[in-house]
């Protein structure tokens, strides 16, 4: 099984990132914090995952986004990466498309395990992720405090686990609960981190 690390991020500019935080503490302060989060995340990534290929999917899909993140990667000595863009789709449909895109880019290599997270977790627990025993489960998920997840690990072939829109509507549950229910529908064993 080969591993890839999938990171979804937004360029720290008005209208795309930290809009709720900006309402609370002001735009300039929110983007300053977010830039620090990005720097801390990729600094930790380069220390903990130096031999893992990085697939980064950013937004907005403009040249400045790619230039900004290439500089972040350069500052952190990250050289094995691919930069793509998120599509204008609902979040979970976007994740499914991203998993499919990476599978194609990995030439449909069997058993590619994807570690998925976002850039706004400066204290991301890389030590926990490095110790994931892939034989224990099909899907590993780290819940966060707002009902979502900060991490999801799964084989790329299981990208259909993100088809949760109907579950969210019908069951009126959290995103975390919907993902777990979807995994159960697909007979995928889940381990909560």
Coordinates of C-alpha atoms in Angstrom, one line a residue:
X1 CA 0.0 0.0 0.0
X2 CA 1.4 3.4 -1.0
X3 CA 0.3 6.5 0.9
X4 CA -0.6 9.9 -0.4
X5 CA -1.4 13.0 1.7
X6 CA -4.4 15.0 0.4
X7 CA -4.7 18.6 1.6
X8 CA -7.6 20.9 0.8
X9 CA -6.9 24.6 1.4
X10 CA -7.9 28.1 0.5
X11 CA -5.7 31.0 -0.2
X12 CA -6.0 33.5 2.6
X13 CA -8.0 36.2 0.8
X14 CA -11.3 37.9 1.5
X15 CA -14.3 36.0 0.5
X16 CA -12.6 32.6 0.3
X17 CA -11.2 31.8 3.8
X18 CA -12.0 32.3 7.4
X19 CA -15.1 34.4 6.7
X20 CA -16.8 33.5 10.0
X21 CA -13.6 34.2 12.0
X22 CA -13.2 37.5 10.1
X23 CA -16.6 38.5 11.4
X24 CA -15.5 37.9 15.0
X25 CA -12.0 39.3 15.0
X26 CA -11.7 41.4 11.9
X27 CA -10.5 40.5 8.4
X28 CA -6.9 41.4 8.7
X29 CA -6.4 39.5 11.9
X30 CA -8.3 36.5 10.6
X31 CA -6.1 36.2 7.4
X32 CA -3.0 36.7 9.5
X33 CA -4.0 33.8 11.7
X34 CA -4.9 31.7 8.7
X35 CA -1.5 32.3 7.1
X36 CA 0.2 31.3 10.3
X37 CA -2.0 28.1 10.4
X38 CA -0.9 27.3 6.8
X39 CA 2.8 27.8 7.6
X40 CA 2.6 25.7 10.8
X41 CA 0.7 22.9 9.1
X42 CA 3.2 22.6 6.2
X43 CA 6.2 23.0 8.5
X44 CA 4.9 20.0 10.5
X45 CA 4.0 18.1 7.4
X46 CA 7.6 18.4 6.0
X47 CA 9.0 17.1 9.3
X48 CA 6.5 14.2 9.7
X49 CA 5.7 13.1 6.2
X50 CA 8.8 13.9 4.1
X51 CA 8.6 10.9 1.8
X52 CA 4.8 11.0 1.2
X53 CA 3.5 12.5 -2.0
X54 CA 1.4 15.6 -1.4
X55 CA -1.8 16.3 -3.4
X56 CA -3.0 19.8 -2.7
X57 CA -6.3 21.1 -3.9
X58 CA -6.8 24.8 -3.5
X59 CA -9.3 27.5 -4.1
X60 CA -9.8 30.0 -5.7
X61 CA -8.7 28.6 -9.0
X62 CA -6.5 31.4 -10.0
X63 CA -2.8 31.6 -10.8
X64 CA -2.1 33.4 -7.5
X65 CA -3.3 30.4 -5.5
X66 CA -0.8 28.1 -7.1
X67 CA 2.0 30.7 -6.8
X68 CA 1.2 31.3 -3.1
X69 CA 1.2 27.6 -2.2
X70 CA 4.3 26.8 -4.3
X71 CA 6.1 29.4 -2.2
X72 CA 4.8 27.8 1.0
X73 CA 6.0 24.4 -0.2
X74 CA 9.4 25.8 -1.2
X75 CA 9.9 27.4 2.2
X76 CA 9.1 24.1 3.9
X77 CA 11.3 21.9 1.5
X78 CA 8.3 20.1 0.1
X79 CA 9.3 19.0 -3.4
X80 CA 7.0 16.0 -4.2
X81 CA 3.6 17.5 -4.7
X82 CA 0.8 18.1 -7.2
X83 CA -1.4 21.3 -7.1
X84 CA -4.9 21.1 -8.4
X85 CA -8.0 23.1 -7.8
X86 CA -11.3 22.4 -6.1
X87 CA -14.3 22.5 -8.4
X88 CA -17.4 24.6 -7.8
X89 CA -19.3 21.7 -6.3
X90 CA -20.8 20.9 -3.0
X91 CA -18.0 20.0 -0.5
X92 CA -18.5 16.2 -0.4
X93 CA -19.0 15.9 -4.2
X94 CA -15.7 17.8 -4.5
X95 CA -14.0 15.2 -2.2
X96 CA -15.3 12.4 -4.4
X97 CA -13.9 14.1 -7.5
X98 CA -10.6 14.7 -5.8
X99 CA -10.3 11.0 -4.8
X100 CA -11.1 10.1 -8.5
X101 CA -8.5 12.6 -9.8
X102 CA -5.8 11.3 -7.6
X103 CA -6.6 7.7 -8.5
X104 CA -6.1 8.6 -12.2
X105 CA -2.8 10.5 -11.4
X106 CA -1.6 7.4 -9.5
X107 CA -2.4 5.4 -12.6
X108 CA -5.1 3.5 -10.8
X109 CA -2.3 1.9 -8.7
X110 CA -3.9 -0.7 -6.4
X111 CA -4.2 0.1 -2.7
X112 CA -3.3 3.7 -2.6
X113 CA -4.2 5.0 0.9
X114 CA -5.2 8.7 1.1
X115 CA -4.8 10.8 4.2
X116 CA -7.2 13.7 3.9
X117 CA -7.2 16.9 5.9
X118 CA -7.3 20.7 5.5
X119 CA -4.7 23.5 5.9
X120 CA -6.3 25.2 8.9
X121 CA -5.1 22.8 11.6
X122 CA -1.8 24.1 12.8
X123 CA -1.5 21.4 15.5
X124 CA -2.5 18.5 13.2
X125 CA -1.6 15.2 14.9
X126 CA 0.8 13.8 12.4
X127 CA 2.2 11.4 15.0
X128 CA -1.3 9.8 15.3
X129 CA -1.7 9.5 11.6
X130 CA 1.7 7.9 11.0
X131 CA 0.7 5.1 13.4
X132 CA -2.6 4.2 11.7
X133 CA -2.6 0.5 11.3
X134 CA -4.3 0.1 7.9
X135 CA -5.3 -3.6 8.6
X136 CA -7.5 -2.4 11.6
X137 CA -10.1 -0.7 9.4
X138 CA -11.1 0.4 6.0
X139 CA -11.7 4.0 7.0
X140 CA -10.1 6.1 9.8
X141 CA -11.8 9.3 10.9
X142 CA -10.8 11.9 13.4
X143 CA -13.9 13.7 14.6
X144 CA -13.8 17.4 15.4
X145 CA -15.8 19.4 17.9
X146 CA -18.3 20.9 15.5
X147 CA -19.6 17.6 14.2
X148 CA -17.3 17.2 11.2
X149 CA -13.9 15.6 10.9
X150 CA -10.3 16.9 10.9
X151 CA -9.0 13.8 9.2
X152 CA -10.1 10.9 7.1
X153 CA -8.0 8.1 5.9
X154 CA -9.2 5.6 3.3
X155 CA -8.1 3.8 0.1
X156 CA -8.7 5.9 -3.0
X157 CA -11.1 3.2 -4.3
X158 CA -13.5 4.1 -1.5
X159 CA -14.2 7.7 -2.7
X160 CA -17.9 6.9 -2.9
X161 CA -18.0 7.1 0.9
X162 CA -18.5 10.8 0.4
X163 CA -22.0 10.3 -1.1
X164 CA -23.6 11.6 2.1
X165 CA -25.9 14.4 1.0
X166 CA -29.1 12.2 1.2
X167 CA -28.0 10.9 4.7
X168 CA -27.5 14.5 5.9
X169 CA -31.0 15.5 4.6
X170 CA -32.9 12.4 5.8
X171 CA -31.3 11.7 9.1
X172 CA -30.5 15.3 10.1
X173 CA -27.2 14.2 11.6
X174 CA -23.7 15.6 11.8
X175 CA -21.3 15.2 9.0
X176 CA -19.2 12.8 11.1
X177 CA -22.3 10.7 11.8
X178 CA -23.3 10.8 8.1
X179 CA -19.8 9.6 7.0
X180 CA -19.9 6.7 9.5
X181 CA -23.4 5.7 8.3
X182 CA -22.3 5.8 4.7
X183 CA -19.4 3.6 5.6
X184 CA -21.8 1.1 7.2
X185 CA -23.9 1.1 4.1
X186 CA -20.8 0.2 2.1
X187 CA -19.7 -2.4 4.6
X188 CA -16.5 -0.5 5.4
X189 CA -15.1 -0.9 8.8
X190 CA -14.5 2.4 10.6
X191 CA -12.0 3.3 13.3
X192 CA -12.5 6.6 15.1
X193 CA -9.3 8.2 16.1

